[in-house]
């Protein structure tokens, strides 16, 4: 279906000239996913998942502490 004509490689990017029956000749560029993930971010994050994880961790800590107190008193 696709045939590679030429390729150019660098450390984190790779370009190939491919023929696709649907689109014709296209340049396929592979980028390192870790660099792409950091490139689009602007240092923003969503507080809701962080708050949910913090509340869950706090409730588990309280439950663990309460269970350890109950177990130590019954021994």
C-alpha positions in Angstrom: 0.0 0.0 0.0 2.7 2.5 0.9 6.3 2.6 -0.4 9.1 4.6 1.1 11.1 6.6 -1.4 13.6 8.5 0.8 14.2 9.0 4.5 16.0 11.5 6.6 16.8 10.8 10.2 17.8 13.0 13.0 18.1 12.3 16.7 14.4 12.9 17.5 12.7 13.3 14.2 12.4 11.1 11.1 10.9 12.2 7.8 9.8 9.9 5.0 8.4 10.5 1.6 5.5 8.0 1.1 3.0 7.3 -1.5 -0.5 6.8 -0.2 -3.3 5.7 -2.6 -5.8 8.0 -0.9 -3.6 11.2 -0.7 -0.8 10.7 -3.2 2.8 11.7 -2.2 3.0 12.8 1.5 5.8 13.6 3.9 5.5 11.4 7.0 7.2 13.0 10.0 7.7 11.0 13.1 8.3 13.0 16.3 9.4 11.7 19.7 6.3 11.4 21.9 8.0 12.7 25.0 9.1 15.9 23.3 5.7 16.4 21.7 3.9 16.0 25.1 6.1 18.7 26.6 6.0 21.0 23.6 2.2 21.7 23.8 2.0 22.2 27.5 2.1 25.6 29.0 2.6 24.5 32.6 -1.1 24.1 33.1 -2.8 21.3 35.0 -6.3 20.4 36.2 -6.8 20.7 39.9 -9.7 18.3 40.2 -7.8 15.1 39.7 -5.1 16.3 42.1 -7.7 17.2 44.7 -9.5 13.9 44.3 -6.2 12.0 44.7 -5.3 14.0 47.8 -8.7 13.4 49.4 -8.5 9.7 48.7 -5.0 9.5 50.1 -6.0 11.4 53.2 -9.0 9.2 53.8 -6.9 6.1 53.4 -4.4 7.4 55.8 -7.1 8.2 58.4 -8.6 4.7 57.9 -5.2 3.0 58.3 -4.4 5.1 61.5 -7.8 4.3 63.0 -7.4 0.6 62.2 -4.0 0.4 63.7 -5.2 2.2 66.9 -8.1 -0.3 67.2 -5.8 -3.3 66.7 -3.3 -2.0 69.3 -6.0 -1.4 71.9 -7.5 -4.9 71.4 -4.1 -6.7 71.8 
